[in-house]
Amino acid sequence: MALLEVDDVHVRFGGVVAVNGATFDVDEGTIMGLMGPNGAGKTTLFNVITGLQAPTSGTVRFDGKDLKKVHPRLRALGGIGRTFQRLEVFGSLTVADNIRVAAEMRGIENPARVRDELLDRVGLRAFAHVTADSVPTGIARLTELARALAVSPRLLLLDEPSSGLSEVETEDFAVLVRSLAEDDGRSVLIVEHDVELVLGLCSQIHVLDFGSIIASGTPDEIRKDKRVQDAYLGADEAAAAEIEEAV
Amino acid sequence: MSSFVSFTIIGIVLGSTYAIAASGLVLTYATSNVFNFAHGAVGMVMTFLYWELYVHQGWPVWFVLPFILLIVAPAFGLVMELLIMRRLTTANTTTQLGVTVGLMVALIGAGQLIWKPGGRRVDAFFNGSKVSFGVVNVTAQQFITLGLALAVALGLYVLLNRTRIGTAMRAVVDNRELLALHGARPNVLSGLAWALGSSLAALTGILLAPQLNFDHTTLTFLVVSAYAGAMVGRLKSLPLTFVGAIALGLLTEYGQWLYTELPTSWITDSEGVIYGLKNSLPTIFLLGVMLVLPQEKLRVGRVTGTKLPRIPSWRTTMLWSAALLGGSYLLTGAMGEANNARFGQTMCLPLIMLSLVLLVGYGGDVSLCQLSFVGVGALVVARGFDIPFTGLGFHSQISPLSIVTAFLLTAVVGAIVALPALRLRGLYIGLGTLAIAGAMDRSVFESGLVGFGAQGSTIQVTRPSWLSTERSFALAVVVAFVVTAWIILAIRRSKYGRILLATRDSQAACATLGFSTTMTRVAVFAMSAGLAGVAGVFFAGMSVTPGTLNFYFFQNLPLLLFAIVFGVTSVTGVLTGGFVYGCITSTFIVGQHPDLVGLAYIVVLVMLRLLVNNPNGLVGLLFDQSRRIMSRPDAVSAPPGSAAAREPYPATAGLGLEAPVGSA
């Protein structure tokens, strides 16, 4: 049984269909990617999974349990963690305290040690004592990641984690995410614009366009998929060029 | 039966007046996202102007009415929009609340400065002529009110929903810049909304004037009742606002009717409780509405976090504490007992404001009933309390036991008040707590049964023998300030402080970490109320005969205002703010210059205007300045105020990241 099962989820905002029958699974210990141009419904799907947005129809199951009507907080307690595309760091706390307070909120033992381990693991040592509202976007994203990790989620949803990171930083980031799955056994669901990053990192990829999944498969299959190339061509020529480059 | 029918008519007419006020409020809120606490105060000023021109100067009414409603009031609305409201649309709720409350207080101050309090009256339109319908009479004034309410309802509905200007007005609130790109002129649109809103406020005041005690605060706050109507429409829907306003009008008048029908003996036996309850009906209505409003959804993608002043080190805290204590010791030694009493009363205000640091400064919630908590603390010590089974108790004496009891009981009251706060945030809590403060005035403090009695000042509080002089008790107040400040700083440094700030910064992030912010917010409300209760004990001890007037709900507004202006996020901020506010009240009010208070409030408003984008207040600005000066050598390579100018960085490691150059 897959850890996360998303089954025929629809979300409509008035006349706009944001998600149109999305169906996919995330297995334990794997990295799964969601790709798609702007407005494809990726973040909405994340909000559905974490409970910030109620689906118009369809079900989300986590660990076999239907999450319908389960409060976001209880989903988090069940082991779903996430980062936000539009940052939700605790701006008045330092980077280190952002991590520590997460452990403290959940009553995890020795929050100071959790903080120190994660500062090193995510590579935030240098920014430990800077307040989170004054660090660059990339660092704030990593802070959110470390904060989510502080409460040891089984499934981690990363929303555009690499935007704001430089090329070198992105490579380091990929190493980190891989280790989360391989060493810790966490499942990761990642929404990304950076096509190369997703193709390089994920074992399974779904491509969303206008709310529908237009392609699913391994990185190799996605590379060859004509519809994917069209979707990217239609939406963003730069991204299409990237795909061609990657292919 | 005929009395029931007349009360129904009066209720509908009153409701119509509320509806006019509430629709003005909804209009400005819908176009600018700013809830105008000063709405009633604008109406008040315009009504006084109406009195001045029509009654005092004797101008003809056919000229005065259009002159005020179509020229003066709209112009005033435009100026407000231009100078203040335009910049507030994106500010956080505390700032919005602070600025509009400041405007309200300043308008009342200005009103009192120009029109000295005193007997005034305005006659009803057409000299109160009536039309008889069998058993009941309807006055011309009532007909006019009903007609105007209908016209306003219809006019606003058509304007907002059926015209291009209306559509554009509703769009202003969503995205000014975007609207401008589409060729509309957002400033003109929101100016129009504020002009209309201000005109509606004026109309309400003028319609209400003949039936009221014609004074500054009554006029200002009667319109506050109208807020409840706007709440029913969730500050958006005009039709629902009208329904709510009419319901409120009916409820108020039916309460009045029931009161006249009750046996007189019940009313005298209740020692003012029933009377207070009757007068609190609008408040109860407002609280009821807040409890059934749908729970606020978790929001993402907001601007989060406000940089707080740095926590002072223990050493700094110790030095400042010693300086404050030593300074107070020397000062009180040099002054006479009368001045020491004044000094002690002044120092009570910083002590009271400290409780706001926790709740407003750190927690990001708002309380406009903090002074009521202070009152509860004072009440506990004044009336006394016997702890069951222990034989322990106290009556009007200040002792460690009465302090602890006051803390605990007030904390319980605070937790209860927080109940509506569990579901709502910001603005709604501000309104709800103000309503609670009003209700406490009328049904608790004024009651002879449980409170101080209608005019208070009958219960005398005794100090411990070793603190009997004014000087020693004033010093005790300073010690209480220092101890409370240490408690607050200790909380700020602890895990609870971090959690509190995290809760304030992002509730959505807290939820996705599996943390419920509800308990935190109840706890902080309770703690803050408890500290205010303790301040109340010291206040009672300092003033010896605490009474209802000390805790009059209106005074919550300047209290919060001064805290915000001087910096509600730091101990130094509230020490300064409380001291200045204390000086103003004890020097001007006690010193018989109440007219100067208004002037002081106007000055505060001007200062507030400078602070729209600085939530840490004047003291926060000073902190920033001093830090900038101290770190000048570093500032060569980084612009002042940027992350790099504030923090030294060790060599970078980890992901190959570089130290930040600018901020995100």
CSV table of C-alpha atoms in Angstrom, one decimal, chain A:
chain,number,residue,atom,x,y,z
A,1,MET,CA,0.0,0.0,0.0
A,2,ALA,CA,1.2,3.4,-0.9
A,3,LEU,CA,1.8,6.0,1.9
A,4,LEU,CA,-0.1,8.7,0.2
A,5,GLU,CA,-3.0,8.0,-2.2
A,6,VAL,CA,-4.6,10.9,-4.1
A,7,ASP,CA,-7.7,9.7,-5.9
A,8,ASP,CA,-9.6,11.6,-8.5
A,9,VAL,CA,-9.2,15.0,-6.7
A,10,HIS,CA,-11.1,18.0,-8.2
A,11,VAL,CA,-10.8,21.5,-7.0
A,12,ARG,CA,-13.0,24.3,-8.5
A,13,PHE,CA,-12.9,27.9,-7.6
A,14,GLY,CA,-16.1,29.3,-9.0
A,15,GLY,CA,-15.8,28.6,-12.7
A,16,VAL,CA,-12.1,27.9,-12.7
A,17,VAL,CA,-10.9,24.3,-12.5
A,18,ALA,CA,-7.7,24.3,-10.6
A,19,VAL,CA,-7.3,20.6,-10.2
A,20,ASN,CA,-9.1,18.2,-12.5
A,21,GLY,CA,-9.2,14.6,-11.4
A,22,ALA,CA,-5.6,14.2,-10.2
A,23,THR,CA,-4.8,10.6,-9.2
A,24,PHE,CA,-1.4,9.4,-8.0
A,25,ASP,CA,0.4,7.5,-5.2
A,26,VAL,CA,3.5,8.2,-3.3
A,27,ASP,CA,5.3,5.1,-1.9
A,28,GLU,CA,7.2,5.0,1.3
A,29,GLY,CA,10.8,6.1,1.0
A,30,THR,CA,10.5,7.5,-2.6
A,31,ILE,CA,10.9,10.9,-4.2
A,32,MET,CA,8.0,11.8,-6.4
A,33,GLY,CA,7.9,14.9,-8.5
A,34,LEU,CA,5.0,17.1,-9.7
A,35,MET,CA,5.9,19.2,-12.7
A,36,GLY,CA,3.9,21.7,-14.6
A,37,PRO,CA,3.8,25.3,-15.8
A,38,ASN,CA,2.5,28.1,-13.7
A,39,GLY,CA,-1.1,27.8,-12.8
A,40,ALA,CA,-1.2,24.0,-13.4
A,41,GLY,CA,-2.6,23.4,-10.0
A,42,LYS,CA,0.4,22.1,-8.2
A,43,THR,CA,0.2,24.3,-5.1
A,44,THR,CA,-3.6,23.8,-4.9
A,45,LEU,CA,-2.9,20.0,-4.8
A,46,PHE,CA,-0.5,20.5,-2.0
A,47,ASN,CA,-3.0,22.5,-0.1
A,48,VAL,CA,-5.6,19.7,-0.6
A,49,ILE,CA,-3.1,17.2,0.8
A,50,THR,CA,-2.2,19.2,3.8
A,51,GLY,CA,-5.8,20.3,4.4
A,52,LEU,CA,-5.6,24.0,3.8
A,53,GLN,CA,-7.9,23.6,0.9
A,54,ALA,CA,-11.0,21.3,0.7
A,55,PRO,CA,-11.3,19.4,-2.5
A,56,THR,CA,-14.6,19.8,-4.5
A,57,SER,CA,-14.5,16.0,-4.9
A,58,GLY,CA,-12.2,13.1,-4.6
A,59,THR,CA,-10.3,11.5,-1.7
A,60,VAL,CA,-6.8,11.7,-0.2
A,61,ARG,CA,-5.7,8.8,1.9
A,62,PHE,CA,-2.6,8.8,4.1
A,63,ASP,CA,-1.3,5.5,5.5
A,64,GLY,CA,-4.7,4.0,4.4
A,65,LYS,CA,-6.8,6.5,6.3
A,66,ASP,CA,-9.2,8.9,4.5
A,67,LEU,CA,-8.2,12.4,5.3
A,68,LYS,CA,-11.6,13.9,4.6
A,69,LYS,CA,-12.5,16.5,7.3
A,70,VAL,CA,-9.2,15.9,9.1
A,71,HIS,CA,-7.9,19.2,10.4
A,72,PRO,CA,-4.5,20.4,8.9
A,73,ARG,CA,-3.0,20.1,12.4
A,74,LEU,CA,-4.0,16.5,12.8
A,75,ARG,CA,-2.6,15.6,9.3
A,76,ALA,CA,0.7,17.1,10.5
A,77,LEU,CA,0.6,15.1,13.6
A,78,GLY,CA,0.0,12.0,11.5
A,79,GLY,CA,3.3,12.7,9.7
A,80,ILE,CA,2.7,15.1,6.8
A,81,GLY,CA,5.1,18.0,6.7
A,82,ARG,CA,5.4,20.7,4.1
A,83,THR,CA,7.1,23.9,3.0
A,84,PHE,CA,5.4,26.8,1.3
A,85,GLN,CA,5.9,28.4,-2.1
A,86,ARG,CA,5.1,31.7,-0.6
A,87,LEU,CA,7.2,31.7,2.5
A,88,GLU,CA,5.7,31.1,5.9
A,89,VAL,CA,8.8,31.3,8.0
A,90,PHE,CA,8.5,32.7,11.5
A,91,GLY,CA,9.9,36.0,10.6
A,92,SER,CA,10.6,37.4,14.0
A,93,LEU,CA,12.6,34.4,15.2
A,94,THR,CA,16.1,33.5,14.1
A,95,VAL,CA,16.8,30.7,11.7
A,96,ALA,CA,18.0,28.5,14.5
A,97,ASP,CA,14.9,29.3,16.6
A,98,ASN,CA,12.6,28.5,13.7
A,99,ILE,CA,13.9,25.0,13.8
A,100,ARG,CA,14.0,24.7,17.6
A,101,VAL,CA,10.5,26.1,18.1
A,102,ALA,CA,9.1,23.4,15.8
A,103,ALA,CA,10.6,20.7,18.0
A,104,GLU,CA,9.4,22.6,21.1
A,105,MET,CA,5.9,22.9,19.8
A,106,ARG,CA,5.7,19.1,19.5
A,107,GLY,CA,7.3,18.4,22.8
A,108,ILE,CA,10.2,16.6,21.1
A,109,GLU,CA,13.0,15.8,23.5
A,110,ASN,CA,16.1,17.9,23.5
A,111,PRO,CA,15.1,20.6,21.0
A,112,ALA,CA,18.5,22.2,21.1
A,113,ARG,CA,20.1,19.1,19.8
A,114,VAL,CA,17.5,18.8,17.0
A,115,ARG,CA,18.3,22.3,16.1
A,116,ASP,CA,22.0,21.8,16.0
A,117,GLU,CA,21.8,18.6,13.9
A,118,LEU,CA,19.5,20.2,11.4
A,119,LEU,CA,21.5,23.4,11.1
A,120,ASP,CA,24.4,21.3,10.0
A,121,ARG,CA,22.5,18.9,7.9
A,122,VAL,CA,20.6,21.5,5.9
A,123,GLY,CA,23.7,23.8,5.9
A,124,LEU,CA,22.3,26.8,7.8
A,125,ARG,CA,25.0,27.2,10.3
A,126,ALA,CA,26.1,30.5,8.9
A,127,PHE,CA,22.6,32.0,9.2
A,128,ALA,CA,21.7,30.5,12.6
A,129,HIS,CA,21.5,33.8,14.4
A,130,VAL,CA,19.9,35.9,11.6
A,131,THR,CA,16.2,36.6,12.0
A,132,ALA,CA,14.3,34.7,9.3
A,133,ASP,CA,12.7,37.8,7.8
A,134,SER,CA,16.0,39.2,6.7
A,135,VAL,CA,17.6,36.2,5.0
A,136,PRO,CA,17.6,35.7,1.3
A,137,THR,CA,14.7,33.7,-0.2
A,138,GLY,CA,16.8,30.6,-0.8
A,139,ILE,CA,17.9,30.5,2.8
A,140,ALA,CA,14.3,31.0,4.0
A,141,ARG,CA,13.2,28.0,2.0
A,142,LEU,CA,15.9,25.9,3.5
A,143,THR,CA,14.8,27.2,6.9
A,144,GLU,CA,11.3,26.0,6.2
A,145,LEU,CA,12.7,22.6,5.1
A,146,ALA,CA,14.7,22.3,8.3
A,147,ARG,CA,11.7,23.4,10.4
A,148,ALA,CA,9.5,20.7,8.7
A,149,LEU,CA,12.2,18.1,9.4
A,150,ALA,CA,12.4,19.0,13.1
A,151,VAL,CA,9.2,17.2,13.6
A,152,SER,CA,10.2,14.1,11.6
A,153,PRO,CA,7.5,13.9,9.0
A,154,ARG,CA,7.0,10.6,7.1
A,155,LEU,CA,5.9,12.5,4.1
A,156,LEU,CA,7.4,15.8,3.1
A,157,LEU,CA,5.8,18.1,0.6
A,158,LEU,CA,8.3,20.6,-0.9
A,159,ASP,CA,6.7,23.5,-2.8
A,160,GLU,CA,9.2,25.1,-5.2
A,161,PRO,CA,12.2,24.4,-2.8
A,162,SER,CA,14.9,25.4,-5.2
A,163,SER,CA,13.6,28.8,-6.3
A,164,GLY,CA,16.0,31.4,-5.0
A,165,LEU,CA,18.9,28.9,-4.7
A,166,SER,CA,22.0,29.3,-6.9
A,167,GLU,CA,23.2,26.5,-9.1
A,168,VAL,CA,25.7,25.2,-6.6
A,169,GLU,CA,23.2,25.4,-3.8
A,170,THR,CA,20.7,23.5,-5.9
A,171,GLU,CA,23.1,20.6,-6.4
A,172,ASP,CA,23.8,20.5,-2.6
A,173,PHE,CA,20.0,20.6,-2.1
A,174,ALA,CA,19.5,17.6,-4.4
A,175,VAL,CA,22.0,15.6,-2.4
A,176,LEU,CA,20.1,16.5,0.8
A,177,VAL,CA,16.7,15.5,-0.5
A,178,ARG,CA,18.1,12.2,-1.8
A,179,SER,CA,19.5,11.5,1.6
A,180,LEU,CA,16.1,12.2,3.2
A,181,ALA,CA,14.6,9.4,1.2
A,182,GLU,CA,17.5,7.0,1.1
A,183,ASP,CA,18.9,7.4,4.6
A,184,ASP,CA,15.9,8.5,6.6
A,185,GLY,CA,13.3,6.5,4.6
A,186,ARG,CA,11.0,9.6,4.3
A,187,SER,CA,8.7,10.0,1.3
A,188,VAL,CA,9.1,13.3,-0.5
A,189,LEU,CA,6.6,14.9,-2.9
A,190,ILE,CA,8.3,17.8,-4.7
A,191,VAL,CA,6.8,20.5,-6.8
A,192,GLU,CA,9.4,22.2,-9.0
A,193,HIS,CA,9.9,24.5,-11.9
A,194,ASP,CA,13.5,23.4,-12.3
A,195,VAL,CA,13.0,20.6,-14.7
A,196,GLU,CA,16.5,19.3,-14.5
A,197,LEU,CA,16.3,19.0,-10.7
A,198,VAL,CA,13.1,17.0,-10.8
A,199,LEU,CA,14.3,14.7,-13.6
A,200,GLY,CA,17.5,14.1,-11.8
A,201,LEU,CA,16.0,13.6,-8.3
A,202,CYS,CA,12.6,11.8,-8.6
A,203,SER,CA,11.9,8.2,-9.3
A,204,GLN,CA,8.3,8.9,-10.5
A,205,ILE,CA,7.0,12.1,-12.0
A,206,HIS,CA,3.6,13.4,-12.8
A,207,VAL,CA,3.1,16.3,-15.1
A,208,LEU,CA,0.1,18.6,-14.5
A,209,ASP,CA,-1.3,21.0,-17.0
A,210,PHE,CA,-4.5,23.1,-16.5
A,211,GLY,CA,-5.3,20.9,-13.5
A,212,SER,CA,-5.1,17.5,-15.2
A,213,ILE,CA,-2.3,15.0,-15.1
A,214,ILE,CA,-1.1,14.8,-18.7
A,215,ALA,CA,1.8,12.4,-18.2
A,216,SER,CA,3.2,10.1,-15.6
A,217,GLY,CA,6.3,7.9,-15.5
A,218,THR,CA,10.0,7.6,-14.8
A,219,PRO,CA,12.3,10.5,-15.7
A,220,ASP,CA,13.2,8.8,-19.0
A,221,GLU,CA,9.6,8.4,-20.0
A,222,ILE,CA,8.8,12.0,-19.1
A,223,ARG,CA,11.7,13.2,-21.2
A,224,LYS,CA,10.3,11.5,-24.3
A,225,ASP,CA,6.7,12.5,-23.8
A,226,LYS,CA,5.5,14.7,-26.6
A,227,ARG,CA,2.6,16.1,-24.5
A,228,VAL,CA,5.0,17.3,-21.8
A,229,GLN,CA,7.1,19.1,-24.4
A,230,ASP,CA,4.0,20.7,-25.8
A,231,ALA,CA,2.8,21.8,-22.5
A,232,TYR,CA,6.0,23.4,-21.7
A,233,LEU,CA,6.3,24.9,-25.2
A,234,GLY,CA,2.8,26.3,-24.8
A,235,ALA,CA,3.5,27.8,-21.4
A,236,ASP,CA,7.1,28.7,-21.2
A,237,GLU,CA,9.7,28.6,-23.9
A,238,ALA,CA,12.6,28.9,-21.6
A,239,ALA,CA,11.4,25.8,-19.7
A,240,ALA,CA,11.0,24.0,-23.0
A,241,ALA,CA,14.5,24.8,-24.0
A,242,GLU,CA,15.5,23.4,-20.7
A,243,ILE,CA,13.7,20.1,-21.4
A,244,GLU,CA,15.4,19.8,-24.8
A,245,GLU,CA,18.7,20.5,-23.2
A,246,ALA,CA,18.0,17.8,-20.6
A,247,VAL,CA,16.9,15.4,-23.3
